[in-house]
Amino acid sequence: MAMRAAILRHIRLPARAQTLAGPRSREWSLPGSSASRSMSSHGDDHLTKEEVVERVLAVVKSFPKVDPATVSPDVHFQNDLGLDSLDNVEIVMALEEEFKLEIPDLEADKIDSCRLAIEYIYNHPMAG
Amino acid sequence: MSTAAGAAAAVATSAAGYLTRRAAQKERVRILYRRALKDTLNWAVHRHLFYQDASDLRERFEANKHVEDLDTIDRLIADAEASYNKWRHPDPYIVPWAPGGSKFTRNPTPPSGIEIIYDYGREDND
């Protein structure tokens, strides 16, 4: 019993010795990290314009009736891409699924081109 | 319902009333198609089933694409809306933060006159 305690004490000691050496060897050199919360993910959910454009173009390019080479951020779905009004509805639904938005029916009816879609999504507070 | 049929009919009878009626019908059709497509997604959650049902829905819309007569179009739209109302899903997927979703008004912002005093336990004893 006493031998067991002695062995345990002996095994515990090296671990404590290591932790004393650990923090001193690692320099905490990030500037301003004590003032700012460096590991917080608060406030990073606003999409940047480039990200919105990127994702909107990816959705439109993956539409089977669209030729990916003709897609640009200024393209109009019915005039430039030769799509139908029902295809327009399908694209808006795909954008809703991509950005986890719920667009009211009358607003969704007005989204006719990539430019409008990007504007709407960028200005939407809940765009994911 | 297609832009080509609308343009041809507009050249033939260019009454403003006709055009506004056609435009209103086109909007009803678009909104109906949007709701029917969302409903299809509610019923057929797995994507391969959804794509199948979505193409069937699109076929049904395309079959009536070239109808010219206003009253026939109105009747078709009314029938389609009735069948949509019959087939609506009882528990549709709504995005959580939207009205009807699970996170709606979960954490409303408190009214503006209220202040929280951060005492951290320093009560009347000190």
PDB file of C-alpha atoms in Angstrom:
ATOM      1  CA  MET A   1       0.000   0.000   0.000  1.00  0.00           C
ATOM      2  CA  ALA A   2       2.740   2.406   0.927  1.00  0.00           C
ATOM      3  CA  MET A   3       4.774   1.232  -2.036  1.00  0.00           C
ATOM      4  CA  ARG A   4       1.833   1.940  -4.301  1.00  0.00           C
ATOM      5  CA  ALA A   5       1.561   5.453  -2.949  1.00  0.00           C
ATOM      6  CA  ALA A   6       5.296   5.947  -3.380  1.00  0.00           C
ATOM      7  CA  ILE A   7       5.174   4.742  -6.952  1.00  0.00           C
ATOM      8  CA  LEU A   8       2.218   7.008  -7.736  1.00  0.00           C
ATOM      9  CA  ARG A   9       4.001   9.988  -6.231  1.00  0.00           C
ATOM     10  CA  HIS A  10       7.032   9.196  -8.258  1.00  0.00           C
ATOM     11  CA  ILE A  11       5.000   8.935 -11.450  1.00  0.00           C
ATOM     12  CA  ARG A  12       3.171  12.169 -10.786  1.00  0.00           C
ATOM     13  CA  LEU A  13       6.273  14.264 -10.287  1.00  0.00           C
ATOM     14  CA  PRO A  14       7.598  14.281 -13.878  1.00  0.00           C
ATOM     15  CA  ALA A  15       4.259  15.537 -15.210  1.00  0.00           C
ATOM     16  CA  ARG A  16       4.318  18.514 -12.879  1.00  0.00           C
ATOM     17  CA  ALA A  17       7.882  19.285 -13.893  1.00  0.00           C
ATOM     18  CA  GLN A  18       6.864  19.353 -17.535  1.00  0.00           C
ATOM     19  CA  THR A  19       3.996  21.766 -17.049  1.00  0.00           C
ATOM     20  CA  LEU A  20       6.314  24.207 -15.325  1.00  0.00           C
ATOM     21  CA  ALA A  21       8.551  24.288 -18.357  1.00  0.00           C
ATOM     22  CA  GLY A  22       5.691  24.433 -20.862  1.00  0.00           C
ATOM     23  CA  PRO A  23       4.143  27.920 -20.667  1.00  0.00           C
ATOM     24  CA  ARG A  24       7.487  29.641 -20.363  1.00  0.00           C
ATOM     25  CA  SER A  25       8.766  28.168 -23.577  1.00  0.00           C
ATOM     26  CA  ARG A  26       5.693  29.225 -25.546  1.00  0.00           C
ATOM     27  CA  GLU A  27       5.641  32.980 -26.107  1.00  0.00           C
ATOM     28  CA  TRP A  28       2.162  34.544 -26.143  1.00  0.00           C
ATOM     29  CA  SER A  29       3.075  36.985 -28.857  1.00  0.00           C
ATOM     30  CA  LEU A  30      -0.198  37.755 -30.628  1.00  0.00           C
ATOM     31  CA  PRO A  31      -0.587  41.544 -30.545  1.00  0.00           C
ATOM     32  CA  GLY A  32      -3.739  42.822 -28.873  1.00  0.00           C
ATOM     33  CA  SER A  33      -4.959  39.318 -28.127  1.00  0.00           C
ATOM     34  CA  SER A  34      -5.529  40.138 -24.509  1.00  0.00           C
ATOM     35  CA  ALA A  35      -7.821  43.038 -25.449  1.00  0.00           C
ATOM     36  CA  SER A  36      -9.710  41.388 -28.337  1.00  0.00           C
ATOM     37  CA  ARG A  37     -11.369  38.003 -28.134  1.00  0.00           C
ATOM     38  CA  SER A  38      -9.255  36.077 -30.573  1.00  0.00           C
ATOM     39  CA  MET A  39     -11.213  32.837 -30.529  1.00  0.00           C
ATOM     40  CA  SER A  40     -14.683  34.347 -30.600  1.00  0.00           C
ATOM     41  CA  SER A  41     -16.750  33.773 -33.737  1.00  0.00           C
ATOM     42  CA  HIS A  42     -19.082  36.636 -32.976  1.00  0.00           C
ATOM     43  CA  GLY A  43     -19.931  39.012 -35.798  1.00  0.00           C
ATOM     44  CA  ASP A  44     -18.329  37.095 -38.653  1.00  0.00           C
ATOM     45  CA  ASP A  45     -21.566  36.055 -40.273  1.00  0.00           C
ATOM     46  CA  HIS A  46     -21.921  39.044 -42.583  1.00  0.00           C
ATOM     47  CA  LEU A  47     -21.148  37.919 -46.095  1.00  0.00           C
ATOM     48  CA  THR A  48     -18.681  39.883 -48.148  1.00  0.00           C
ATOM     49  CA  LYS A  49     -19.738  41.080 -51.558  1.00  0.00           C
ATOM     50  CA  GLU A  50     -17.199  38.834 -53.304  1.00  0.00           C
ATOM     51  CA  GLU A  51     -18.492  35.803 -51.462  1.00  0.00           C
ATOM     52  CA  VAL A  52     -22.082  36.610 -52.430  1.00  0.00           C
ATOM     53  CA  VAL A  53     -21.100  37.104 -56.071  1.00  0.00           C
ATOM     54  CA  GLU A  54     -19.063  33.883 -56.034  1.00  0.00           C
ATOM     55  CA  ARG A  55     -21.903  31.789 -54.643  1.00  0.00           C
ATOM     56  CA  VAL A  56     -24.624  33.343 -56.785  1.00  0.00           C
ATOM     57  CA  LEU A  57     -22.595  32.697 -59.927  1.00  0.00           C
ATOM     58  CA  ALA A  58     -21.901  29.139 -58.820  1.00  0.00           C
ATOM     59  CA  VAL A  59     -25.621  28.506 -58.369  1.00  0.00           C
ATOM     60  CA  VAL A  60     -26.511  30.005 -61.733  1.00  0.00           C
ATOM     61  CA  LYS A  61     -23.730  28.114 -63.521  1.00  0.00           C
ATOM     62  CA  SER A  62     -24.864  24.805 -62.099  1.00  0.00           C
ATOM     63  CA  PHE A  63     -28.363  25.277 -63.534  1.00  0.00           C
ATOM     64  CA  PRO A  64     -28.712  22.634 -66.274  1.00  0.00           C
ATOM     65  CA  LYS A  65     -30.307  24.936 -68.839  1.00  0.00           C
ATOM     66  CA  VAL A  66     -27.568  27.541 -68.578  1.00  0.00           C
ATOM     67  CA  ASP A  67     -24.289  27.663 -70.464  1.00  0.00           C
ATOM     68  CA  PRO A  68     -21.673  28.394 -67.753  1.00  0.00           C
ATOM     69  CA  ALA A  69     -19.456  30.460 -70.049  1.00  0.00           C
ATOM     70  CA  THR A  70     -22.103  33.145 -70.538  1.00  0.00           C
ATOM     71  CA  VAL A  71     -22.699  33.807 -66.848  1.00  0.00           C
ATOM     72  CA  SER A  72     -21.405  37.053 -65.403  1.00  0.00           C
ATOM     73  CA  PRO A  73     -22.535  39.220 -62.481  1.00  0.00           C
ATOM     74  CA  ASP A  74     -24.528  41.523 -64.796  1.00  0.00           C
ATOM     75  CA  VAL A  75     -26.428  38.920 -66.703  1.00  0.00           C
ATOM     76  CA  HIS A  76     -30.232  39.044 -67.020  1.00  0.00           C
ATOM     77  CA  PHE A  77     -31.861  35.645 -66.715  1.00  0.00           C
ATOM     78  CA  GLN A  78     -34.486  36.002 -69.401  1.00  0.00           C
ATOM     79  CA  ASN A  79     -32.811  38.418 -71.800  1.00  0.00           C
ATOM     80  CA  ASP A  80     -29.197  37.238 -71.745  1.00  0.00           C
ATOM     81  CA  LEU A  81     -29.406  33.601 -70.755  1.00  0.00           C
ATOM     82  CA  GLY A  82     -32.555  32.867 -72.746  1.00  0.00           C
ATOM     83  CA  LEU A  83     -34.438  31.386 -69.832  1.00  0.00           C
ATOM     84  CA  ASP A  84     -38.166  31.156 -69.221  1.00  0.00           C
ATOM     85  CA  SER A  85     -40.061  32.886 -66.425  1.00  0.00           C
ATOM     86  CA  LEU A  86     -40.524  29.499 -64.763  1.00  0.00           C
ATOM     87  CA  ASP A  87     -36.760  28.963 -64.974  1.00  0.00           C
ATOM     88  CA  ASN A  88     -36.406  32.309 -63.246  1.00  0.00           C
ATOM     89  CA  VAL A  89     -38.576  30.981 -60.409  1.00  0.00           C
ATOM     90  CA  GLU A  90     -36.392  27.876 -60.195  1.00  0.00           C
ATOM     91  CA  ILE A  91     -33.204  29.926 -60.005  1.00  0.00           C
ATOM     92  CA  VAL A  92     -34.618  32.110 -57.238  1.00  0.00           C
ATOM     93  CA  MET A  93     -35.577  28.985 -55.315  1.00  0.00           C
ATOM     94  CA  ALA A  94     -32.075  27.603 -55.740  1.00  0.00           C
ATOM     95  CA  LEU A  95     -30.646  30.881 -54.414  1.00  0.00           C
ATOM     96  CA  GLU A  96     -32.996  30.712 -51.434  1.00  0.00           C
ATOM     97  CA  GLU A  97     -31.727  27.232 -50.648  1.00  0.00           C
ATOM     98  CA  GLU A  98     -28.098  28.243 -51.068  1.00  0.00           C
ATOM     99  CA  PHE A  99     -28.256  31.237 -48.736  1.00  0.00           C
ATOM    100  CA  LYS A 100     -30.860  29.804 -46.340  1.00  0.00           C
ATOM    101  CA  LEU A 101     -33.170  32.744 -46.981  1.00  0.00           C
ATOM    102  CA  GLU A 102     -36.912  33.000 -47.072  1.00  0.00           C
ATOM    103  CA  ILE A 103     -37.845  35.529 -49.760  1.00  0.00           C
ATOM    104  CA  PRO A 104     -41.504  36.672 -49.845  1.00  0.00           C
ATOM    105  CA  ASP A 105     -43.341  35.734 -53.041  1.00  0.00           C
ATOM    106  CA  LEU A 106     -43.717  39.244 -54.419  1.00  0.00           C
ATOM    107  CA  GLU A 107     -40.062  40.091 -53.802  1.00  0.00           C
ATOM    108  CA  ALA A 108     -38.970  36.844 -55.392  1.00  0.00           C
ATOM    109  CA  ASP A 109     -41.016  37.643 -58.472  1.00  0.00           C
ATOM    110  CA  LYS A 110     -39.000  40.817 -59.036  1.00  0.00           C
ATOM    111  CA  ILE A 111     -35.584  39.141 -58.996  1.00  0.00           C
ATOM    112  CA  ASP A 112     -34.845  39.032 -62.688  1.00  0.00           C
ATOM    113  CA  SER A 113     -31.092  39.248 -63.064  1.00  0.00           C
ATOM    114  CA  CYS A 114     -27.871  38.376 -61.295  1.00  0.00           C
ATOM    115  CA  ARG A 115     -27.351  42.015 -60.334  1.00  0.00           C
ATOM    116  CA  LEU A 116     -30.686  42.175 -58.500  1.00  0.00           C
ATOM    117  CA  ALA A 117     -30.089  38.835 -56.832  1.00  0.00           C
ATOM    118  CA  ILE A 118     -26.658  39.898 -55.564  1.00  0.00           C
ATOM    119  CA  GLU A 119     -28.036  43.214 -54.275  1.00  0.00           C
ATOM    120  CA  TYR A 120     -30.936  41.558 -52.504  1.00  0.00           C
ATOM    121  CA  ILE A 121     -28.851  38.853 -50.874  1.00  0.00           C
ATOM    122  CA  TYR A 122     -26.067  41.212 -49.863  1.00  0.00           C
ATOM    123  CA  ASN A 123     -28.538  43.570 -48.212  1.00  0.00           C
ATOM    124  CA  HIS A 124     -30.464  40.830 -46.476  1.00  0.00           C
ATOM    125  CA  PRO A 125     -29.603  40.717 -42.738  1.00  0.00           C
ATOM    126  CA  MET A 126     -30.040  36.969 -42.419  1.00  0.00           C
ATOM    127  CA  ALA A 127     -28.134  35.792 -45.483  1.00  0.00           C
ATOM    128  CA  GLY A 128     -26.109  32.711 -44.497  1.00  0.00           C
TER     129      GLY A 128
ATOM    130  CA  MET B   1     -47.668  32.193 -70.146  1.00  0.00           C
ATOM    131  CA  SER B   2     -44.499  32.251 -72.202  1.00  0.00           C
ATOM    132  CA  THR B   3     -43.103  35.541 -73.376  1.00  0.00           C
ATOM    133  CA  ALA B   4     -43.318  34.498 -77.044  1.00  0.00           C
ATOM    134  CA  ALA B   5     -47.021  33.752 -76.863  1.00  0.00           C
ATOM    135  CA  GLY B   6     -47.591  36.993 -74.950  1.00  0.00           C
ATOM    136  CA  ALA B   7     -45.748  39.066 -77.567  1.00  0.00           C
ATOM    137  CA  ALA B   8     -47.624  37.475 -80.486  1.00  0.00           C
ATOM    138  CA  ALA B   9     -50.969  38.021 -78.813  1.00  0.00           C
ATOM    139  CA  ALA B  10     -50.043  41.609 -77.994  1.00  0.00           C
ATOM    140  CA  VAL B  11     -49.362  42.372 -81.655  1.00  0.00           C
ATOM    141  CA  ALA B  12     -52.716  40.856 -82.667  1.00  0.00           C
ATOM    142  CA  THR B  13     -54.938  42.663 -80.128  1.00  0.00           C
ATOM    143  CA  SER B  14     -53.085  45.562 -78.551  1.00  0.00           C
ATOM    144  CA  ALA B  15     -55.652  46.534 -75.957  1.00  0.00           C
ATOM    145  CA  ALA B  16     -54.116  47.690 -72.685  1.00  0.00           C
ATOM    146  CA  GLY B  17     -56.698  45.758 -70.686  1.00  0.00           C
ATOM    147  CA  TYR B  18     -55.715  42.537 -72.408  1.00  0.00           C
ATOM    148  CA  LEU B  19     -52.062  43.107 -71.596  1.00  0.00           C
ATOM    149  CA  THR B  20     -52.680  43.915 -67.967  1.00  0.00           C
ATOM    150  CA  ARG B  21     -54.835  40.823 -67.618  1.00  0.00           C
ATOM    151  CA  ARG B  22     -52.148  38.676 -69.230  1.00  0.00           C
ATOM    152  CA  ALA B  23     -49.481  40.215 -66.997  1.00  0.00           C
ATOM    153  CA  ALA B  24     -51.574  39.545 -63.903  1.00  0.00           C
ATOM    154  CA  GLN B  25     -52.093  35.955 -65.042  1.00  0.00           C
ATOM    155  CA  LYS B  26     -48.386  35.505 -65.645  1.00  0.00           C
ATOM    156  CA  GLU B  27     -47.641  36.738 -62.153  1.00  0.00           C
ATOM    157  CA  ARG B  28     -50.202  34.370 -60.668  1.00  0.00           C
ATOM    158  CA  VAL B  29     -48.661  31.513 -62.599  1.00  0.00           C
ATOM    159  CA  ARG B  30     -45.154  32.361 -61.425  1.00  0.00           C
ATOM    160  CA  ILE B  31     -46.211  32.610 -57.786  1.00  0.00           C
ATOM    161  CA  LEU B  32     -48.195  29.389 -58.105  1.00  0.00           C
ATOM    162  CA  TYR B  33     -45.220  27.607 -59.654  1.00  0.00           C
ATOM    163  CA  ARG B  34     -42.978  28.845 -56.844  1.00  0.00           C
ATOM    164  CA  ARG B  35     -45.345  27.639 -54.134  1.00  0.00           C
ATOM    165  CA  ALA B  36     -45.945  24.325 -55.873  1.00  0.00           C
ATOM    166  CA  LEU B  37     -42.204  23.772 -56.202  1.00  0.00           C
ATOM    167  CA  LYS B  38     -41.637  24.484 -52.510  1.00  0.00           C
ATOM    168  CA  ASP B  39     -44.457  22.166 -51.636  1.00  0.00           C
ATOM    169  CA  THR B  40     -42.945  19.476 -53.822  1.00  0.00           C
ATOM    170  CA  LEU B  41     -39.724  19.895 -51.881  1.00  0.00           C
ATOM    171  CA  ASN B  42     -41.671  19.560 -48.632  1.00  0.00           C
ATOM    172  CA  TRP B  43     -43.237  16.309 -49.718  1.00  0.00           C
ATOM    173  CA  ALA B  44     -40.273  14.767 -51.537  1.00  0.00           C
ATOM    174  CA  VAL B  45     -37.337  15.513 -49.285  1.00  0.00           C
ATOM    175  CA  HIS B  46     -34.778  13.233 -50.924  1.00  0.00           C
ATOM    176  CA  ARG B  47     -33.236  15.054 -53.831  1.00  0.00           C
ATOM    177  CA  HIS B  48     -33.593  12.328 -56.458  1.00  0.00           C
ATOM    178  CA  LEU B  49     -37.317  12.080 -55.729  1.00  0.00           C
ATOM    179  CA  PHE B  50     -37.615  15.857 -55.687  1.00  0.00           C
ATOM    180  CA  TYR B  51     -35.955  16.233 -59.101  1.00  0.00           C
ATOM    181  CA  GLN B  52     -38.364  13.655 -60.515  1.00  0.00           C
ATOM    182  CA  ASP B  53     -41.424  15.391 -59.074  1.00  0.00           C
ATOM    183  CA  ALA B  54     -40.147  18.826 -60.038  1.00  0.00           C
ATOM    184  CA  SER B  55     -39.767  17.771 -63.662  1.00  0.00           C
ATOM    185  CA  ASP B  56     -43.274  16.311 -63.612  1.00  0.00           C
ATOM    186  CA  LEU B  57     -44.597  19.602 -62.234  1.00  0.00           C
ATOM    187  CA  ARG B  58     -42.725  21.517 -64.904  1.00  0.00           C
ATOM    188  CA  GLU B  59     -44.225  19.245 -67.593  1.00  0.00           C
ATOM    189  CA  ARG B  60     -47.699  20.024 -66.319  1.00  0.00           C
ATOM    190  CA  PHE B  61     -47.012  23.746 -66.513  1.00  0.00           C
ATOM    191  CA  GLU B  62     -45.408  23.476 -69.935  1.00  0.00           C
ATOM    192  CA  ALA B  63     -48.363  21.520 -71.343  1.00  0.00           C
ATOM    193  CA  ASN B  64     -50.565  24.625 -71.009  1.00  0.00           C
ATOM    194  CA  LYS B  65     -47.902  27.028 -72.160  1.00  0.00           C
ATOM    195  CA  HIS B  66     -49.457  28.081 -75.464  1.00  0.00           C
ATOM    196  CA  VAL B  67     -53.040  28.663 -74.402  1.00  0.00           C
ATOM    197  CA  GLU B  68     -54.258  32.016 -75.766  1.00  0.00           C
ATOM    198  CA  ASP B  69     -57.800  32.431 -74.486  1.00  0.00           C
ATOM    199  CA  LEU B  70     -57.975  34.571 -71.326  1.00  0.00           C
ATOM    200  CA  ASP B  71     -60.917  32.749 -69.760  1.00  0.00           C
ATOM    201  CA  THR B  72     -59.379  29.333 -70.311  1.00  0.00           C
ATOM    202  CA  ILE B  73     -56.197  30.587 -68.698  1.00  0.00           C
ATOM    203  CA  ASP B  74     -58.132  31.930 -65.724  1.00  0.00           C
ATOM    204  CA  ARG B  75     -59.937  28.647 -65.299  1.00  0.00           C
ATOM    205  CA  LEU B  76     -56.690  26.668 -65.548  1.00  0.00           C
ATOM    206  CA  ILE B  77     -55.034  28.877 -62.947  1.00  0.00           C
ATOM    207  CA  ALA B  78     -58.020  28.542 -60.586  1.00  0.00           C
ATOM    208  CA  ASP B  79     -58.000  24.751 -60.962  1.00  0.00           C
ATOM    209  CA  ALA B  80     -54.271  24.630 -60.363  1.00  0.00           C
ATOM    210  CA  GLU B  81     -54.534  26.788 -57.242  1.00  0.00           C
ATOM    211  CA  ALA B  82     -57.317  24.544 -55.926  1.00  0.00           C
ATOM    212  CA  SER B  83     -55.178  21.471 -56.458  1.00  0.00           C
ATOM    213  CA  TYR B  84     -52.223  23.221 -54.820  1.00  0.00           C
ATOM    214  CA  ASN B  85     -54.362  24.008 -51.773  1.00  0.00           C
ATOM    215  CA  LYS B  86     -55.462  20.398 -51.649  1.00  0.00           C
ATOM    216  CA  TRP B  87     -51.883  19.094 -51.707  1.00  0.00           C
ATOM    217  CA  ARG B  88     -50.272  21.529 -49.249  1.00  0.00           C
ATOM    218  CA  HIS B  89     -47.957  19.922 -46.712  1.00  0.00           C
ATOM    219  CA  PRO B  90     -49.174  20.094 -43.096  1.00  0.00           C
ATOM    220  CA  ASP B  91     -45.678  20.720 -41.704  1.00  0.00           C
ATOM    221  CA  PRO B  92     -43.713  22.633 -44.304  1.00  0.00           C
ATOM    222  CA  TYR B  93     -40.064  23.437 -43.929  1.00  0.00           C
ATOM    223  CA  ILE B  94     -39.709  27.109 -43.134  1.00  0.00           C
ATOM    224  CA  VAL B  95     -36.338  28.759 -42.632  1.00  0.00           C
ATOM    225  CA  PRO B  96     -35.867  29.008 -38.811  1.00  0.00           C
ATOM    226  CA  TRP B  97     -35.731  32.794 -38.462  1.00  0.00           C
ATOM    227  CA  ALA B  98     -38.775  33.374 -40.709  1.00  0.00           C
ATOM    228  CA  PRO B  99     -42.363  33.556 -39.370  1.00  0.00           C
ATOM    229  CA  GLY B 100     -43.489  29.995 -38.757  1.00  0.00           C
ATOM    230  CA  GLY B 101     -39.972  28.701 -38.327  1.00  0.00           C
ATOM    231  CA  SER B 102     -38.535  27.315 -35.117  1.00  0.00           C
ATOM    232  CA  LYS B 103     -36.295  30.264 -34.210  1.00  0.00           C
ATOM    233  CA  PHE B 104     -38.840  32.973 -34.926  1.00  0.00           C
ATOM    234  CA  THR B 105     -39.087  35.404 -31.956  1.00  0.00           C
ATOM    235  CA  ARG B 106     -36.963  33.009 -29.922  1.00  0.00           C
ATOM    236  CA  ASN B 107     -34.715  35.789 -28.622  1.00  0.00           C
ATOM    237  CA  PRO B 108     -36.456  39.066 -29.345  1.00  0.00           C
ATOM    238  CA  THR B 109     -34.476  42.199 -28.712  1.00  0.00           C
ATOM    239  CA  PRO B 110     -35.559  43.634 -25.337  1.00  0.00           C
ATOM    240  CA  PRO B 111     -37.508  46.896 -25.294  1.00  0.00           C
ATOM    241  CA  SER B 112     -35.332  49.971 -25.308  1.00  0.00           C
ATOM    242  CA  GLY B 113     -36.082  51.395 -21.851  1.00  0.00           C
ATOM    243  CA  ILE B 114     -34.795  48.382 -19.983  1.00  0.00           C
ATOM    244  CA  GLU B 115     -31.305  48.365 -18.519  1.00  0.00           C
ATOM    245  CA  ILE B 116     -29.456  45.487 -16.943  1.00  0.00           C
ATOM    246  CA  ILE B 117     -27.372  46.486 -13.918  1.00  0.00           C
ATOM    247  CA  TYR B 118     -24.337  44.254 -13.701  1.00  0.00           C
ATOM    248  CA  ASP B 119     -23.820  43.906  -9.969  1.00  0.00           C
ATOM    249  CA  TYR B 120     -21.991  40.577 -10.075  1.00  0.00           C
ATOM    250  CA  GLY B 121     -23.370  39.684  -6.669  1.00  0.00           C
ATOM    251  CA  ARG B 122     -22.451  42.894  -4.896  1.00  0.00           C
ATOM    252  CA  GLU B 123     -25.686  43.183  -3.059  1.00  0.00           C
ATOM    253  CA  ASP B 124     -26.800  45.183  -0.081  1.00  0.00           C
ATOM    254  CA  ASN B 125     -24.250  43.523   2.225  1.00  0.00           C
ATOM    255  CA  ASP B 126     -21.386  45.636   0.916  1.00  0.00           C
TER     256      ASP B 126
END
